[in-house]
Amino acid sequence: MGFHPVIDYKAISNWDELQYEFGVSKNFQIHGTWQYRGEGNSNIVLALAEGMRLVRFPKVEIDQNFSGEWDRERKKLKREVIFAHLIFRPLIGSTFVGNVEILQIDSCEISELNKSLVPLRPVNRLHKELRVPYATSHADFARIHSNPSTNVDYCVEIKPKQGYLTKTIFGEETHLCTFCLNQFLKIRSSKVSSRSDYCPLNLFSGDPGRMIGALFSLLHTPQNNFRIFRNGELVYGEDLCESLDSILEEWFSSSHKLIDDVTSPQIVNLYNFVFVMCVALLKPEIGANEIDGSQLYAELEGKVREILVLGVKNEVPIVTDGNKNEGCNENSVGLPNGSILSRILYVQKLGKWGSENIYNLYPKICPRHSILSKSNSLAVCPGKDCLGEEKWLDEVELTLSELGSLCIQNYLLAATAKDCSIMICFSSTLEETRDSGEVIQDLSGCTYDLKIGVADLDPKPFTAVAKHFMRDVEMWEAYRRLRK
């Protein structure tokens, strides 16, 4: 019995017409301690000790004048709530996708936060600040226990990226996946000095050996696709100097003592880590009713254990999945239904049309593209000015067939799944204090509480199609030049 959820497309293109009750906490104030968790281009994220919640605050340019008009920002946050509750909770699973709530924040609270955050934020991010009187509250998947606690929580964040092969780009055949092709663009733009060893197709393959290799590759070249947190604090990732050996030694300190005839605790810790990660990624969601999920999970868990136990006993050194010259391996043995990887891959494959085909629908929507397309149907998009500003499907009049509209909606859904983060949290907890939730054992039989969630499930604007198309043009050009 396969996984075929019903997608509420009205929640994507006409969400404002839905009779959906929004929970808005007014006059929100932060009580107790909080932790700066990080920021991207659009939001600053704080972790609250109380209730184990994350708060995402939109940020704006310091010199940007909004004249007190925040309706568009509030509407954007409402869209996020609808997207999480009516689209992604049914698609990925309510266990994996937490509830989202809108917060209304007093201007004095925002001002105090800005002052407190300055010494914590990267200097290159200080051209933006908090000013929007709204934020969103999310589940904190990086923690199992609230502070203060004697338990230590370790959370691994993976940005898995697109897990299937797009076989042609601009009419030309390719044997590399989108992630591996994009490595050439990153090198050309000096964002990285060398290509990543990681390939998403190996992680999503369901093949135990390739999944193990993919995790070793992420450890070896994390870039921005792999991070480790201890009690919510980032301790391992790109440009961080804390030793992975010391992190894993603390994490699995009692585990390697249970395996006989091993002279290298580092090997045991490393293989324990890869084992619990593989098993967590393959584990079906609690309550998932896909009948073949548990059986396949048990088979794959046994194979992963066999490979890694043999590696521990023989003290096999780290290996990566290096396939960069031969191309990406698109073969797959399948993933257990109900697992986090299978759910994400399902959503990703909704957008198999690709940016090139979706972009070709632009002339039917944007008059400026109609002019450009007369001479070149693949004309490079003029960018943000194309539709005046960032636009969403509910703000654009789609003069398309039902199939064309469906393709665009599926493409944008898939784009979110391709950019999401998987958060896997572990905590070694005494039996008498353990909750009745998910648990997992390492190779030595030590038991850990387990919590899995998905973050960065932001809806994509319609104008993201043009952005993706331009990226693909540059990516393909960089690949062709660097391969010569």
Short mmCIF file of C-alpha atoms in Angstrom, two decimals:
data_model
loop_
_atom_site.label_atom_id
_atom_site.label_comp_id
_atom_site.label_asym_id
_atom_site.label_seq_id
_atom_site.Cartn_x
_atom_site.Cartn_y
_atom_site.Cartn_z
CA MET A 1 0.00 0.00 0.00
CA GLY A 2 1.86 3.08 -1.26
CA PHE A 3 1.94 6.60 0.09
CA HIS A 4 -0.45 8.79 -1.92
CA PRO A 5 -1.60 11.75 0.17
CA VAL A 6 -4.22 14.15 -1.15
CA ILE A 7 -2.66 17.56 -1.82
CA ASP A 8 -4.82 20.59 -1.05
CA TYR A 9 -3.79 22.72 -4.02
CA LYS A 10 -6.18 25.47 -2.99
CA ALA A 11 -3.96 25.98 0.04
CA ILE A 12 -1.15 26.86 -2.40
CA SER A 13 -2.78 29.12 -4.96
CA ASN A 14 -5.90 30.41 -3.16
CA TRP A 15 -5.04 30.02 0.50
CA ASP A 16 -6.48 33.42 1.44
CA GLU A 17 -9.96 32.16 0.53
CA LEU A 18 -9.75 29.28 3.00
CA GLN A 19 -11.67 29.46 6.25
CA TYR A 20 -8.65 28.61 8.38
CA GLU A 21 -8.35 29.65 11.99
CA PHE A 22 -5.00 31.34 12.63
CA GLY A 23 -3.57 31.24 16.10
CA VAL A 24 -1.91 34.59 16.78
CA SER A 25 -0.24 35.16 20.15
CA LYS A 26 -0.45 38.88 20.78
CA ASN A 27 2.03 40.96 22.77
CA PHE A 28 4.51 38.10 22.76
CA GLN A 29 7.46 38.51 25.10
CA ILE A 30 10.47 36.28 25.67
CA HIS A 31 10.55 34.95 29.21
CA GLY A 32 13.63 33.22 30.58
CA THR A 33 16.77 32.39 28.67
CA TRP A 34 17.12 32.24 24.92
CA GLN A 35 19.84 31.15 22.50
CA TYR A 36 20.89 32.68 19.18
CA ARG A 37 20.58 29.70 16.83
CA GLY A 38 21.64 31.45 13.63
CA GLU A 39 20.31 33.38 10.66
CA GLY A 40 19.95 33.28 6.92
CA ASN A 41 19.19 35.97 4.38
CA SER A 42 15.65 36.56 5.59
CA ASN A 43 15.30 35.48 9.23
CA ILE A 44 17.03 35.40 12.61
CA VAL A 45 16.29 32.28 14.66
CA LEU A 46 16.23 32.20 18.47
CA ALA A 47 15.72 29.09 20.60
CA LEU A 48 13.62 29.54 23.73
CA ALA A 49 14.39 27.42 26.78
CA GLU A 50 10.73 27.62 27.79
CA GLY A 51 8.64 25.13 25.83
CA MET A 52 11.52 24.15 23.50
CA ARG A 53 10.35 26.42 20.70
CA LEU A 54 12.19 28.27 17.95
CA VAL A 55 11.15 31.78 17.01
CA ARG A 56 11.92 33.01 13.50
CA PHE A 57 12.05 36.78 13.24
CA PRO A 58 11.92 38.34 9.75
CA LYS A 59 14.66 40.89 9.22
CA VAL A 60 14.84 43.88 6.88
CA GLU A 61 17.47 46.28 5.58
CA ILE A 62 18.30 48.92 8.19
CA ASP A 63 17.71 51.77 5.74
CA GLN A 64 14.51 50.26 4.30
CA ASN A 65 11.42 52.43 4.83
CA PHE A 66 8.20 50.54 5.42
CA SER A 67 6.18 53.50 6.72
CA GLY A 68 4.57 51.23 9.29
CA GLU A 69 2.92 49.03 6.66
CA TRP A 70 3.30 45.41 7.71
CA ASP A 71 0.26 43.78 6.08
CA ARG A 72 2.35 42.07 3.40
CA GLU A 73 4.73 40.62 6.01
CA ARG A 74 1.84 39.35 8.13
CA LYS A 75 0.28 37.79 5.04
CA LYS A 76 3.57 36.08 4.25
CA LEU A 77 3.66 34.52 7.73
CA LYS A 78 0.04 33.39 7.41
CA ARG A 79 1.06 31.67 4.19
CA GLU A 80 3.80 29.81 6.11
CA VAL A 81 1.27 28.55 8.68
CA ILE A 82 -1.11 27.33 5.97
CA PHE A 83 1.73 25.67 4.12
CA ALA A 84 2.99 23.82 7.19
CA HIS A 85 -0.39 22.65 8.47
CA LEU A 86 -2.38 21.95 5.30
CA ILE A 87 0.37 20.95 2.86
CA PHE A 88 3.48 19.57 4.49
CA ARG A 89 2.08 17.90 7.60
CA PRO A 90 -0.10 15.62 5.39
CA LEU A 91 2.73 15.15 2.85
CA ILE A 92 5.65 14.45 5.18
CA GLY A 93 3.91 13.46 8.41
CA SER A 94 2.69 15.23 11.55
CA THR A 95 5.51 13.65 13.57
CA PHE A 96 8.13 15.14 11.26
CA VAL A 97 6.52 18.57 10.78
CA GLY A 98 5.75 20.59 13.90
CA ASN A 99 2.98 23.12 14.33
CA VAL A 100 3.64 26.75 13.43
CA GLU A 101 2.13 29.78 15.17
CA ILE A 102 2.19 33.51 14.41
CA LEU A 103 3.48 35.83 17.14
CA GLN A 104 2.74 39.53 17.40
CA ILE A 105 5.63 41.39 19.04
CA ASP A 106 5.79 44.78 20.71
CA SER A 107 8.19 47.33 19.19
CA CYS A 108 9.98 47.76 22.54
CA GLU A 109 10.69 44.01 22.67
CA ILE A 110 12.09 44.15 19.13
CA SER A 111 14.33 47.08 20.02
CA GLU A 112 15.76 45.28 23.06
CA LEU A 113 16.38 42.13 21.00
CA ASN A 114 18.27 44.09 18.36
CA LYS A 115 20.61 45.48 21.02
CA SER A 116 21.18 42.05 22.60
CA LEU A 117 21.81 40.36 19.25
CA VAL A 118 24.49 42.69 17.87
CA PRO A 119 27.46 40.99 19.61
CA LEU A 120 26.15 37.53 18.66
CA ARG A 121 25.58 38.09 14.95
CA PRO A 122 28.14 37.83 12.11
CA VAL A 123 29.41 41.25 11.05
CA ASN A 124 28.42 40.63 7.43
CA ARG A 125 24.78 40.22 8.52
CA LEU A 126 24.45 43.49 10.44
CA HIS A 127 23.08 45.45 7.47
CA LYS A 128 19.71 43.95 8.39
CA GLU A 129 17.82 44.10 11.67
CA LEU A 130 14.53 43.12 13.32
CA ARG A 131 11.68 45.54 12.74
CA VAL A 132 8.68 43.51 11.60
CA PRO A 133 6.16 43.24 14.50
CA TYR A 134 5.43 39.59 13.66
CA ALA A 135 7.35 36.33 13.93
CA THR A 136 6.63 32.60 13.76
CA SER A 137 7.03 29.96 16.46
CA HIS A 138 8.21 26.46 15.49
CA ALA A 139 9.06 23.18 17.22
CA ASP A 140 12.73 22.94 18.19
CA PHE A 141 13.86 19.65 16.68
CA ALA A 142 17.42 20.19 17.93
CA ARG A 143 16.42 19.48 21.53
CA ILE A 144 14.76 16.58 23.34
CA HIS A 145 15.16 17.86 26.89
CA SER A 146 14.47 21.39 28.05
CA ASN A 147 17.03 23.35 30.03
CA PRO A 148 18.25 22.86 32.64
CA SER A 149 18.87 19.13 32.16
CA THR A 150 21.52 16.61 33.08
CA ASN A 151 20.99 14.97 29.69
CA VAL A 152 22.98 16.03 26.65
CA ASP A 153 21.15 16.33 23.33
CA TYR A 154 23.06 15.85 20.07
CA CYS A 155 21.32 16.95 16.90
CA VAL A 156 22.54 16.35 13.35
CA GLU A 157 21.24 18.60 10.59
CA ILE A 158 21.42 17.34 7.01
CA LYS A 159 20.39 19.28 3.93
CA PRO A 160 19.96 16.22 1.68
CA LYS A 161 19.14 18.12 -1.56
CA GLN A 162 17.58 16.57 -4.69
CA GLY A 163 17.60 12.79 -4.42
CA TYR A 164 16.98 11.80 -8.05
CA LEU A 165 18.71 12.34 -11.39
CA THR A 166 17.51 14.88 -13.94
CA LYS A 167 18.75 13.14 -17.09
CA THR A 168 18.72 16.09 -19.49
CA ILE A 169 19.43 19.80 -19.06
CA PHE A 170 18.71 22.21 -21.91
CA GLY A 171 18.34 19.26 -24.26
CA GLU A 172 21.71 17.73 -23.38
CA GLU A 173 22.21 14.46 -21.56
CA THR A 174 23.89 14.55 -18.16
CA HIS A 175 25.10 11.84 -15.81
CA LEU A 176 25.49 14.14 -12.82
CA CYS A 177 22.73 15.09 -10.39
CA THR A 178 21.80 18.72 -9.72
CA PHE A 179 23.82 18.87 -6.49
CA CYS A 180 26.99 17.55 -8.14
CA LEU A 181 26.55 19.85 -11.14
CA ASN A 182 26.11 22.81 -8.82
CA GLN A 183 29.54 22.07 -7.32
CA PHE A 184 31.08 23.36 -10.56
CA LEU A 185 29.21 26.65 -10.19
CA LYS A 186 30.35 26.93 -6.56
CA ILE A 187 33.96 26.45 -7.62
CA ARG A 188 33.64 28.98 -10.44
CA SER A 189 32.13 31.57 -8.08
CA SER A 190 34.80 30.79 -5.41
CA LYS A 191 32.23 29.66 -2.84
CA VAL A 192 34.17 26.41 -2.37
CA SER A 193 37.71 25.37 -3.25
CA SER A 194 36.91 21.77 -4.19
CA ARG A 195 33.91 19.62 -5.02
CA SER A 196 32.01 17.85 -2.27
CA ASP A 197 32.41 14.07 -1.95
CA TYR A 198 28.70 13.84 -1.14
CA CYS A 199 26.06 12.78 -3.67
CA PRO A 200 22.37 12.88 -2.64
CA LEU A 201 21.54 9.94 -4.90
CA ASN A 202 23.60 7.69 -2.62
CA LEU A 203 21.81 8.85 0.52
CA PHE A 204 18.38 8.35 -1.07
CA SER A 205 19.30 5.03 -2.73
CA GLY A 206 18.30 2.77 0.16
CA ASP A 207 21.47 0.79 -0.54
CA PRO A 208 23.20 0.32 2.86
CA GLY A 209 26.75 0.61 1.51
CA ARG A 210 26.04 3.74 -0.51
CA MET A 211 24.13 5.39 2.35
CA ILE A 212 27.08 4.72 4.67
CA GLY A 213 29.41 6.22 2.06
CA ALA A 214 27.18 9.28 1.71
CA LEU A 215 27.32 9.95 5.47
CA PHE A 216 31.11 9.55 5.52
CA SER A 217 31.23 12.02 2.61
CA LEU A 218 29.19 14.58 4.54
CA LEU A 219 31.56 14.22 7.48
CA HIS A 220 34.55 14.69 5.18
CA THR A 221 33.18 17.65 3.19
CA PRO A 222 30.23 19.10 5.12
CA GLN A 223 30.00 22.41 3.20
CA ASN A 224 26.63 23.83 4.34
CA ASN A 225 24.87 20.45 4.10
CA PHE A 226 25.89 18.93 7.43
CA ARG A 227 26.06 20.29 10.99
CA ILE A 228 26.09 18.91 14.54
CA PHE A 229 24.59 20.68 17.56
CA ARG A 230 25.18 19.96 21.24
CA ASN A 231 22.28 21.16 23.41
CA GLY A 232 21.27 23.46 20.57
CA GLU A 233 24.73 24.98 20.12
CA LEU A 234 26.53 24.45 16.81
CA VAL A 235 29.72 22.44 17.37
CA TYR A 236 30.55 20.89 13.99
CA GLY A 237 30.18 22.04 10.41
CA GLU A 238 31.90 24.02 7.69
CA ASP A 239 34.57 26.41 9.08
CA LEU A 240 34.22 25.10 12.64
CA CYS A 241 37.39 23.85 14.25
CA GLU A 242 36.07 21.67 17.10
CA SER A 243 37.35 18.13 16.71
CA LEU A 244 34.84 15.60 15.43
CA ASP A 245 36.68 12.89 17.41
CA SER A 246 36.13 14.76 20.68
CA ILE A 247 32.44 15.31 19.93
CA LEU A 248 31.86 11.65 19.13
CA GLU A 249 33.97 10.52 22.12
CA GLU A 250 31.69 12.48 24.44
CA TRP A 251 28.57 11.27 22.61
CA PHE A 252 29.48 7.56 22.55
CA SER A 253 31.75 7.48 25.63
CA SER A 254 30.08 4.42 27.14
CA SER A 255 29.54 2.59 23.88
CA HIS A 256 33.03 1.56 22.69
CA LYS A 257 33.71 -0.05 26.08
CA LEU A 258 31.10 -2.68 25.24
CA ILE A 259 32.88 -3.95 22.11
CA ASP A 260 35.72 -6.40 22.71
CA ASP A 261 39.05 -6.59 20.87
CA VAL A 262 38.99 -3.08 19.44
CA THR A 263 42.11 -0.95 19.75
CA SER A 264 40.68 2.23 18.21
CA PRO A 265 37.82 3.91 20.12
CA GLN A 266 37.69 6.56 17.37
CA ILE A 267 36.68 3.90 14.83
CA VAL A 268 33.94 2.61 17.15
CA ASN A 269 32.59 6.10 17.78
CA LEU A 270 32.61 6.97 14.10
CA TYR A 271 30.87 3.78 13.02
CA ASN A 272 28.35 4.08 15.86
CA PHE A 273 27.52 7.56 14.62
CA VAL A 274 27.05 6.45 11.02
CA PHE A 275 24.94 3.50 12.19
CA VAL A 276 22.46 5.50 14.27
CA MET A 277 22.20 8.08 11.48
CA CYS A 278 21.45 5.45 8.82
CA VAL A 279 18.89 3.75 11.01
CA ALA A 280 17.18 7.04 11.91
CA LEU A 281 16.91 8.04 8.23
CA LEU A 282 15.35 4.66 7.37
CA LYS A 283 13.04 4.38 10.39
CA PRO A 284 9.31 4.69 9.53
CA GLU A 285 7.30 7.38 11.28
CA ILE A 286 5.48 6.27 14.43
CA GLY A 287 1.98 5.24 13.40
CA ALA A 288 2.81 5.05 9.68
CA ASN A 289 0.47 2.48 8.14
CA GLU A 290 2.36 1.69 4.95
CA ILE A 291 2.51 -2.10 5.32
CA ASP A 292 5.93 -2.78 3.79
CA GLY A 293 7.80 -0.04 5.66
CA SER A 294 8.64 -1.98 8.82
CA GLN A 295 9.72 -5.14 7.00
CA LEU A 296 12.09 -3.32 4.61
CA TYR A 297 13.40 -1.22 7.50
CA ALA A 298 14.31 -4.35 9.48
CA GLU A 299 16.12 -5.83 6.46
CA LEU A 300 18.10 -2.65 5.75
CA GLU A 301 18.91 -2.07 9.43
CA GLY A 302 20.40 -5.58 9.58
CA LYS A 303 22.52 -4.99 6.47
CA VAL A 304 23.79 -1.62 7.74
CA ARG A 305 24.69 -3.24 11.07
CA GLU A 306 26.51 -6.11 9.34
CA ILE A 307 28.62 -3.76 7.20
CA LEU A 308 29.59 -1.48 10.08
CA VAL A 309 30.27 -4.22 12.66
CA LEU A 310 32.64 -5.80 10.16
CA GLY A 311 34.25 -2.39 9.64
CA VAL A 312 34.72 -1.92 13.40
CA LYS A 313 36.32 -5.31 13.91
CA ASN A 314 38.67 -4.85 10.97
CA GLU A 315 39.25 -1.19 11.89
CA VAL A 316 38.50 -0.13 8.33
CA PRO A 317 39.42 3.55 7.70
CA ILE A 318 36.96 6.16 6.52
CA VAL A 319 35.82 5.77 2.95
CA THR A 320 33.75 8.09 0.81
CA ASP A 321 31.43 7.31 -2.05
CA GLY A 322 33.61 9.04 -4.68
CA ASN A 323 31.89 8.60 -8.03
CA LYS A 324 32.75 11.97 -9.48
CA ASN A 325 34.35 10.82 -12.71
CA GLU A 326 31.86 8.12 -13.65
CA GLY A 327 28.74 10.18 -12.91
CA CYS A 328 26.06 9.77 -10.27
CA ASN A 329 24.56 6.35 -9.61
CA GLU A 330 20.79 6.59 -10.11
CA ASN A 331 20.10 2.97 -9.13
CA SER A 332 17.95 2.53 -6.03
CA VAL A 333 16.82 -0.43 -3.97
CA GLY A 334 13.99 1.57 -2.43
CA LEU A 335 13.36 3.22 0.92
CA PRO A 336 11.05 2.03 3.71
CA ASN A 337 7.63 3.64 3.34
CA GLY A 338 7.03 6.08 6.15
CA SER A 339 10.73 6.96 6.56
CA ILE A 340 11.76 10.59 6.47
CA LEU A 341 13.84 10.05 3.31
CA SER A 342 10.98 8.35 1.45
CA ARG A 343 8.54 11.14 2.34
CA ILE A 344 10.92 13.91 1.24
CA LEU A 345 11.81 12.10 -2.00
CA TYR A 346 8.09 11.67 -2.77
CA VAL A 347 7.56 15.44 -2.60
CA GLN A 348 10.74 16.19 -4.54
CA LYS A 349 9.59 14.01 -7.42
CA LEU A 350 6.41 16.07 -7.80
CA GLY A 351 8.62 18.59 -9.61
CA LYS A 352 10.31 16.34 -12.15
CA TRP A 353 9.46 18.75 -14.97
CA GLY A 354 12.47 20.88 -14.10
CA SER A 355 13.05 24.64 -14.11
CA GLU A 356 13.53 24.83 -17.90
CA ASN A 357 10.07 23.47 -18.71
CA ILE A 358 8.33 25.46 -15.99
CA TYR A 359 10.15 28.62 -17.05
CA ASN A 360 8.78 28.20 -20.58
CA LEU A 361 5.31 28.86 -19.11
CA TYR A 362 6.36 32.35 -18.03
CA PRO A 363 5.38 34.11 -21.30
CA LYS A 364 1.75 33.16 -20.62
CA ILE A 365 1.91 34.98 -17.29
CA CYS A 366 4.39 37.84 -17.64
CA PRO A 367 3.99 40.32 -20.56
CA ARG A 368 7.69 41.19 -20.48
CA HIS A 369 8.56 37.55 -21.02
CA SER A 370 6.08 37.36 -23.89
CA ILE A 371 8.17 39.97 -25.69
CA LEU A 372 11.48 38.30 -24.92
CA SER A 373 10.29 34.85 -25.89
CA LYS A 374 9.53 35.84 -29.49
CA SER A 375 13.23 35.71 -30.27
CA ASN A 376 14.41 33.29 -27.63
CA SER A 377 12.15 31.01 -25.61
CA LEU A 378 15.02 30.49 -23.15
CA ALA A 379 15.74 34.19 -22.68
CA VAL A 380 17.43 34.88 -19.37
CA CYS A 381 14.87 36.30 -16.97
CA PRO A 382 15.29 39.99 -16.15
CA GLY A 383 15.16 38.96 -12.50
CA LYS A 384 13.16 40.47 -9.69
CA ASP A 385 11.85 43.29 -11.91
CA CYS A 386 10.15 40.71 -14.13
CA LEU A 387 6.93 40.93 -12.17
CA GLY A 388 7.80 44.11 -10.33
CA GLU A 389 8.60 42.36 -7.04
CA GLU A 390 8.47 38.98 -5.33
CA LYS A 391 5.18 37.37 -6.32
CA TRP A 392 3.27 34.36 -5.02
CA LEU A 393 0.86 32.09 -6.83
CA ASP A 394 -2.11 33.66 -5.05
CA GLU A 395 -0.95 37.07 -6.38
CA VAL A 396 -0.51 36.05 -10.02
CA GLU A 397 -3.27 35.50 -12.55
CA LEU A 398 -2.54 32.12 -14.14
CA THR A 399 -3.86 32.04 -17.73
CA LEU A 400 -2.79 28.44 -18.09
CA SER A 401 -4.40 25.09 -18.64
CA GLU A 402 -5.26 23.02 -15.59
CA LEU A 403 -2.20 20.86 -16.33
CA GLY A 404 0.08 23.90 -16.60
CA SER A 405 -1.14 25.29 -13.28
CA LEU A 406 -0.71 21.89 -11.64
CA CYS A 407 2.87 21.61 -12.94
CA ILE A 408 3.81 25.01 -11.49
CA GLN A 409 2.27 24.20 -8.11
CA ASN A 410 4.02 20.83 -7.96
CA TYR A 411 7.31 22.41 -9.00
CA LEU A 412 7.18 24.92 -6.15
CA LEU A 413 6.23 22.22 -3.64
CA ALA A 414 9.16 20.10 -4.80
CA ALA A 415 11.52 23.09 -4.62
CA THR A 416 10.77 23.43 -0.91
CA ALA A 417 11.48 19.72 -0.33
CA LYS A 418 14.80 20.05 -2.19
CA ASP A 419 15.94 22.85 0.13
CA CYS A 420 14.69 21.48 3.46
CA SER A 421 16.79 20.29 6.41
CA ILE A 422 16.40 16.99 8.26
CA MET A 423 16.98 17.39 12.00
CA ILE A 424 17.84 14.17 13.88
CA CYS A 425 18.23 14.52 17.64
CA PHE A 426 19.65 11.86 19.99
CA SER A 427 19.96 11.78 23.77
CA SER A 428 21.27 9.08 26.07
CA THR A 429 18.64 8.84 28.78
CA LEU A 430 18.31 6.61 31.83
CA GLU A 431 15.65 3.92 31.42
CA GLU A 432 13.64 5.16 34.39
CA THR A 433 13.39 8.69 32.95
CA ARG A 434 12.73 7.70 29.35
CA ASP A 435 9.56 8.87 27.62
CA SER A 436 7.39 6.51 25.61
CA GLY A 437 8.56 8.04 22.30
CA GLU A 438 11.04 6.82 19.70
CA VAL A 439 14.28 5.12 20.79
CA ILE A 440 17.28 3.80 18.87
CA GLN A 441 20.25 1.58 19.73
CA ASP A 442 23.83 1.89 18.54
CA LEU A 443 26.11 -1.00 17.55
CA SER A 444 26.97 -1.64 21.19
CA GLY A 445 23.36 -1.81 22.35
CA CYS A 446 23.33 1.60 24.09
CA THR A 447 19.90 3.19 23.81
CA TYR A 448 19.08 6.78 22.88
CA ASP A 449 15.91 8.82 22.73
CA LEU A 450 15.25 9.85 19.13
CA LYS A 451 13.47 12.86 17.64
CA ILE A 452 13.27 13.55 13.91
CA GLY A 453 11.90 16.66 12.27
CA VAL A 454 12.07 18.69 9.08
CA ALA A 455 13.01 22.37 9.07
CA ASP A 456 13.15 25.09 6.40
CA LEU A 457 9.82 24.14 4.86
CA ASP A 458 9.21 27.64 3.58
CA PRO A 459 6.83 28.07 0.64
CA LYS A 460 8.54 29.26 -2.53
CA PRO A 461 7.26 32.34 -4.39
CA PHE A 462 6.24 32.01 -8.01
CA THR A 463 9.19 34.22 -8.96
CA ALA A 464 11.55 31.50 -7.66
CA VAL A 465 11.04 29.72 -11.00
CA ALA A 466 13.02 32.41 -12.83
CA LYS A 467 15.70 32.40 -10.13
CA HIS A 468 16.11 28.62 -10.43
CA PHE A 469 16.23 28.83 -14.21
CA MET A 470 19.03 31.43 -14.13
CA ARG A 471 20.93 29.29 -11.62
CA ASP A 472 20.62 26.25 -13.88
CA VAL A 473 21.89 28.23 -16.87
CA GLU A 474 24.95 29.36 -14.89
CA MET A 475 25.44 25.89 -13.41
CA TRP A 476 25.41 24.17 -16.79
CA GLU A 477 27.76 26.77 -18.26
CA ALA A 478 30.19 26.36 -15.34
CA TYR A 479 30.11 22.57 -15.73
CA ARG A 480 30.83 22.71 -19.45
CA ARG A 481 33.71 25.15 -19.02
CA LEU A 482 35.39 23.37 -16.11
CA ARG A 483 35.04 19.96 -17.75
CA LYS A 484 36.92 21.03 -20.88
#
